[in-house]
Short mmCIF file of C-alpha atoms in Angstrom, two decimals:
data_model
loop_
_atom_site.label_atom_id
_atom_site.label_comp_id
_atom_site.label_asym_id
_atom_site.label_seq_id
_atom_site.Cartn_x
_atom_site.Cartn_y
_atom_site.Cartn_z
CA UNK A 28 9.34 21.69 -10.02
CA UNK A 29 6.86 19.26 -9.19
CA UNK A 30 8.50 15.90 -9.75
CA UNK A 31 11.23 13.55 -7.71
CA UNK A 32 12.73 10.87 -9.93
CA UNK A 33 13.99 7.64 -8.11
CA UNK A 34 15.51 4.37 -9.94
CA UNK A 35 12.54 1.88 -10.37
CA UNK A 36 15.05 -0.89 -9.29
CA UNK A 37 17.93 -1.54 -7.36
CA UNK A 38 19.67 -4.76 -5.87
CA UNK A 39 21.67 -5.29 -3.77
CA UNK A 40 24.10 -8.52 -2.57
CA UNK A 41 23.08 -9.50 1.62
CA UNK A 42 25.51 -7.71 3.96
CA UNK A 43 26.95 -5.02 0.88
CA UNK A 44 25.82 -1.53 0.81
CA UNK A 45 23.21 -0.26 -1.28
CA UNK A 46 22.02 3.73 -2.42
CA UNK A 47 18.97 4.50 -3.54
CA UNK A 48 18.44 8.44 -4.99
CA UNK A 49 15.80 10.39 -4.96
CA UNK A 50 16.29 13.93 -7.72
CA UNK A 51 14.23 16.80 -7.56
CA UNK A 52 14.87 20.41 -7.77
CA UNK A 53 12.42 21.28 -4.55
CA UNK A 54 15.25 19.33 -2.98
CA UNK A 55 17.27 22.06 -3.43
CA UNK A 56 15.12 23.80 -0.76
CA UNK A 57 13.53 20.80 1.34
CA UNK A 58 14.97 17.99 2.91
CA UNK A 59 13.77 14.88 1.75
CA UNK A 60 12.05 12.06 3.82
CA UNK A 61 11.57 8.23 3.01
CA UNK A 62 9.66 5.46 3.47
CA UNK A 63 9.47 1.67 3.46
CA UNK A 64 6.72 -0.30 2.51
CA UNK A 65 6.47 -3.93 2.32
CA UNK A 66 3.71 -5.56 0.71
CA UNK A 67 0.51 -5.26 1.84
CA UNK A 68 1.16 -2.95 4.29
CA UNK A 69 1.50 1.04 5.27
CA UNK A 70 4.63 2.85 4.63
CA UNK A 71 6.79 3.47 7.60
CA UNK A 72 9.15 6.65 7.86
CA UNK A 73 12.67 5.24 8.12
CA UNK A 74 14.49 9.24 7.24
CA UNK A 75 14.01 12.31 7.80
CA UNK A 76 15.71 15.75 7.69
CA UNK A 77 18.64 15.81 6.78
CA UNK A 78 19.63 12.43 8.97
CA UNK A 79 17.22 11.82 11.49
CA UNK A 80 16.11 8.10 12.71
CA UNK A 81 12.46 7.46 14.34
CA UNK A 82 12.59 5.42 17.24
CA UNK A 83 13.08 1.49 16.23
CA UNK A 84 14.84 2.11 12.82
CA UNK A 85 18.07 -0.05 12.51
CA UNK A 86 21.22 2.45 12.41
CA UNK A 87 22.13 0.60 9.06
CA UNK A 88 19.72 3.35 7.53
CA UNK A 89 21.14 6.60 6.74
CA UNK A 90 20.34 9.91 4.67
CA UNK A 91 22.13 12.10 3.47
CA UNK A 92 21.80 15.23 0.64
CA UNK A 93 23.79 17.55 -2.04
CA UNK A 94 22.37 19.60 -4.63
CA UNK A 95 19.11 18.63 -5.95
CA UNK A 96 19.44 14.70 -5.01
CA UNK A 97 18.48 12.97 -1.80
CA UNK A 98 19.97 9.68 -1.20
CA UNK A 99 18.84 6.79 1.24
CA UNK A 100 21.88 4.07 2.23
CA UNK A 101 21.65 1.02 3.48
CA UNK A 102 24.79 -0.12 5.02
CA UNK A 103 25.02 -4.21 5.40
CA UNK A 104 21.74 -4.65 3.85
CA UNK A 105 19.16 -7.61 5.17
CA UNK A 106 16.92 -9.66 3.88
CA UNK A 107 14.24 -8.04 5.63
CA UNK A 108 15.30 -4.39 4.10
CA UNK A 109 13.78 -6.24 0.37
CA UNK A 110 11.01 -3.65 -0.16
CA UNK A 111 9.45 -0.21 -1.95
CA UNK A 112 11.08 2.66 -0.61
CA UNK A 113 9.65 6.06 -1.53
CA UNK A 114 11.13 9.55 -1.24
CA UNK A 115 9.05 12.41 -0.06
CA UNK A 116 9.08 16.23 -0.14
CA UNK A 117 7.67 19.46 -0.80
CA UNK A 118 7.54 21.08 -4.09
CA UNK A 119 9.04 24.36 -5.21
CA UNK A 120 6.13 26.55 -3.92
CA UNK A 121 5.93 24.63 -0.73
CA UNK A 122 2.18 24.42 -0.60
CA UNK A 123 2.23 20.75 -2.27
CA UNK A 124 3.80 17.06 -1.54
CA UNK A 125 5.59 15.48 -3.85
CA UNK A 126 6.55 11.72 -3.82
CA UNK A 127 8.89 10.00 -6.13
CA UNK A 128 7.52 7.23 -8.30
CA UNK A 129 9.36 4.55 -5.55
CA UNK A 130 12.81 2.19 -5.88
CA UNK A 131 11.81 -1.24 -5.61
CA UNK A 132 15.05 -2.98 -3.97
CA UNK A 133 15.62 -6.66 -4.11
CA UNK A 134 18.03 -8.14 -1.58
CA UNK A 135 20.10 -11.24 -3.30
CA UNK B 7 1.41 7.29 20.94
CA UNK B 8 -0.91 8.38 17.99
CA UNK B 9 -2.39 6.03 15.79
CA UNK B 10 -4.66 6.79 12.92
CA UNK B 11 -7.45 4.83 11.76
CA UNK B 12 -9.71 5.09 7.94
CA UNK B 13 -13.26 4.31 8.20
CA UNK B 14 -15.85 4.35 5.01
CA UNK B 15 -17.05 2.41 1.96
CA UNK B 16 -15.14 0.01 0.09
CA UNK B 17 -17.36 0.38 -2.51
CA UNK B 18 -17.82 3.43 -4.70
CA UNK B 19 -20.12 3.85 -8.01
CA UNK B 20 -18.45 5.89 -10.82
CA UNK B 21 -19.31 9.06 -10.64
CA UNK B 22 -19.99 8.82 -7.11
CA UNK B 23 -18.71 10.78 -4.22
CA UNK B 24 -16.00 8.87 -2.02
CA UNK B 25 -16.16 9.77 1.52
CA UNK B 26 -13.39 8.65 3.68
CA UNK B 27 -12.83 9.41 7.74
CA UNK B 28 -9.67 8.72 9.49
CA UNK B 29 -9.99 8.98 13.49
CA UNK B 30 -7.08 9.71 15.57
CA UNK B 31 -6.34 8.38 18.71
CA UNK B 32 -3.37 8.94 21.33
CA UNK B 33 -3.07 12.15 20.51
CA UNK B 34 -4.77 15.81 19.70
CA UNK B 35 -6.09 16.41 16.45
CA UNK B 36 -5.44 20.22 17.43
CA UNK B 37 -1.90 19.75 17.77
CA UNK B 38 1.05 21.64 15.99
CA UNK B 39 0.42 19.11 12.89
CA UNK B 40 -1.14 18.68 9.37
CA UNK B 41 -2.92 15.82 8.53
CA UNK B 42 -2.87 14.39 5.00
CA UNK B 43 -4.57 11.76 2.89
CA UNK B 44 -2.32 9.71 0.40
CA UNK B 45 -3.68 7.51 -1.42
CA UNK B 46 -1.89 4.24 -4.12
CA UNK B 47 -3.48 2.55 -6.94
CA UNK B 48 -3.17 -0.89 -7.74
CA UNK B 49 0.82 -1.54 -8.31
CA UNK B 50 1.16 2.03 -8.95
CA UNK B 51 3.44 4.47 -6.41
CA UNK B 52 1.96 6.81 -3.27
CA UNK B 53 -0.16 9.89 -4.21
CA UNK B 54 -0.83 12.59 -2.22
CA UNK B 55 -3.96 14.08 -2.11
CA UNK B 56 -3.96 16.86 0.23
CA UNK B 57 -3.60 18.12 3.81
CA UNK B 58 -5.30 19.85 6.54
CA UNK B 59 -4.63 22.37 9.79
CA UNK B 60 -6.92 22.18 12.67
CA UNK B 61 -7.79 25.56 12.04
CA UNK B 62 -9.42 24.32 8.38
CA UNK B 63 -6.55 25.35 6.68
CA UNK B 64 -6.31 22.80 3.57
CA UNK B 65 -3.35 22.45 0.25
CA UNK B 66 -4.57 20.05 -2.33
CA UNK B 67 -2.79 18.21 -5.12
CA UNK B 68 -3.42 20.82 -7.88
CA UNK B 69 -4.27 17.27 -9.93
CA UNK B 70 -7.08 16.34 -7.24
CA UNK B 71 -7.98 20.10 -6.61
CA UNK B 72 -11.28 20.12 -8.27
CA UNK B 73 -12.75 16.84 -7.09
CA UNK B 74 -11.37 17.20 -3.43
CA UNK B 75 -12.24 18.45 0.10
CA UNK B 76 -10.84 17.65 3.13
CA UNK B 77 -12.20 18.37 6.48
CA UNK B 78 -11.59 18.49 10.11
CA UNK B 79 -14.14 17.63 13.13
CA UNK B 80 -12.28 18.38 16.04
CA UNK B 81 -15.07 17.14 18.55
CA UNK B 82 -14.38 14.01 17.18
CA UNK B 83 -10.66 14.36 16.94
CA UNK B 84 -10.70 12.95 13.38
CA UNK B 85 -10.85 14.13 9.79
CA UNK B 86 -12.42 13.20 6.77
CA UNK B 87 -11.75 12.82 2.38
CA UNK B 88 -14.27 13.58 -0.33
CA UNK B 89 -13.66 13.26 -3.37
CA UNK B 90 -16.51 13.59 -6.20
CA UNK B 91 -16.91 12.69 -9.76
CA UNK B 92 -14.92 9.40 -9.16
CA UNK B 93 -13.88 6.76 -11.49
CA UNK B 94 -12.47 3.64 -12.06
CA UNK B 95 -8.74 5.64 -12.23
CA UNK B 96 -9.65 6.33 -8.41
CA UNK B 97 -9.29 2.98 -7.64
CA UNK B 98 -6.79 2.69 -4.55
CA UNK B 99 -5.34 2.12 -1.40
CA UNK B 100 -5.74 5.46 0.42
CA UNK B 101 -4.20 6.24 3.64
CA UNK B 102 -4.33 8.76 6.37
CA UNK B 103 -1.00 10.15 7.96
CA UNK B 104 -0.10 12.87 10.38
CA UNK B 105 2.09 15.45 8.76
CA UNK B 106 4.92 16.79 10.45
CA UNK B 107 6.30 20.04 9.43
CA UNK B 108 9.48 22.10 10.80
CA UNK B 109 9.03 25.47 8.44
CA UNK B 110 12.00 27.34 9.49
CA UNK B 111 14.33 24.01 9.11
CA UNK B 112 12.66 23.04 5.88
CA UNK B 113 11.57 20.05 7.44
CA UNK B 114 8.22 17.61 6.38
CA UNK B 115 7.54 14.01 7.32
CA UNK B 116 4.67 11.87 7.58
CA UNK B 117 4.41 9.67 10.67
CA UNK B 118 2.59 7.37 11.32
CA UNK B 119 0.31 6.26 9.03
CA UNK B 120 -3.03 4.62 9.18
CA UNK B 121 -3.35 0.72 7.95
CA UNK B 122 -5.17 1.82 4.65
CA UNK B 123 -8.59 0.90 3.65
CA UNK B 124 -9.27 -0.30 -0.27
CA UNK B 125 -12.18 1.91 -2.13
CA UNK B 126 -12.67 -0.03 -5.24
CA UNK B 127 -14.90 2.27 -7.51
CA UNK B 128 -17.05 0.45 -10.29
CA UNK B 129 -20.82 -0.51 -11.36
#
């Protein structure tokens, strides 16, 4: 398959948790990575593997994965966490990159 | 720590060739790595474009594949985009990124990114 579907939407009260899902069957065989992009600017990895942080990414973001869905969760969610986040993998043959079509997630 | 720059016209006439470079600095362009292009229309969600070894080993987004080569100058530790035939659809954001990829633990992430340049395509 050549397609991850994520939830064009999602909010989310300040301080509550919030999960935003990423389905695909190349997740089946890849681990999924994400990204956050505000506007205007680059995406920034805050995932990857199966629940790995990059240096200077709060520990309120966490991944996790089962089956053919890759979820991001953002425990005690900020203002500043109001963005796009995209999901990222490789497709079934594993010669391609896939992304999802992006969550926008509004903080209220 | 690597950083990645794009360099090239912001300006492109349809059915012109877009030419993109991204240098990269901090860091070896012949490292263990794959370095992509992405690129995002107007509004519109991240598209990949395709990816590159240092040894000129490329994958392309079978939707691109036609219009697309990407190629690495390792004397000048950067690597460039060209895509052909372009029109006003091409319109975007596009980005360089380092790709990071862990084969045996299934593992692929891109890290960091470049700032992103616009290429606005039209007459």
């Amino acid at each position: 398959s050549s397609e991850l579907t994520q939830d064009p939407a999602v909010s989310v009260a300040l301080g509550q948790t919030v999960r935003i899902t990423c389905q695909g069957d190349s997740l089946r065989s890849y681990y999924a990575s994400w990204y956050q992009q505000k506007p205007g600017q680059a995406p920034v990895l805050v995932i990857y593997g199966k629940n790995n942080r990059p240096s200077g990414i709060p520990d309120r973001f966490s991944g996790s994965s089962s089956g053919n869905t890759a979820s991001l969760t953002i425990t005690g969610a900020q203002a500043e966490d109001e963005a796009d986040y995209y999901c990222n993998s490789r497709d079934s043959s594993g010669n391609h990159l896939i992304f999802g079509g992006g969550t926008k997630l509004t903080v209220l | 720590q690597v950083q990645l720059q794009e360099s090239g016209p912001g300006l492109v006439k349809p059915s012109g060739t877009l030419s993109l470079t991204c240098a990269v600095s901090g860091g070896s362009i012949s490292s263990s790595n794959w370095w992509s292009w992405v690129r995002q229309p107007p509004g519109k969600g991240l598209e990949w474009i395709g990816e590159i070894y240092h040894s000129g080993s490329t994958n392309y987004n079978p939707s691109l594949k036609s219009r697309v080569t990407i190629s690495v100058d390792k004397s000048k530790n950067q690597f460039s985009l060209k895509l052909s035939s372009v029109t006003a659809a091409d319109t975007a954001v596009y980005y360089c990124a380092r790709g990071i990829v862990v084969v045996p633990a299934a593992l692929n992430w891109f890290d960091p990114w470049g700032q992103g340049t616009l290429v606005t395509v039209s007459s």
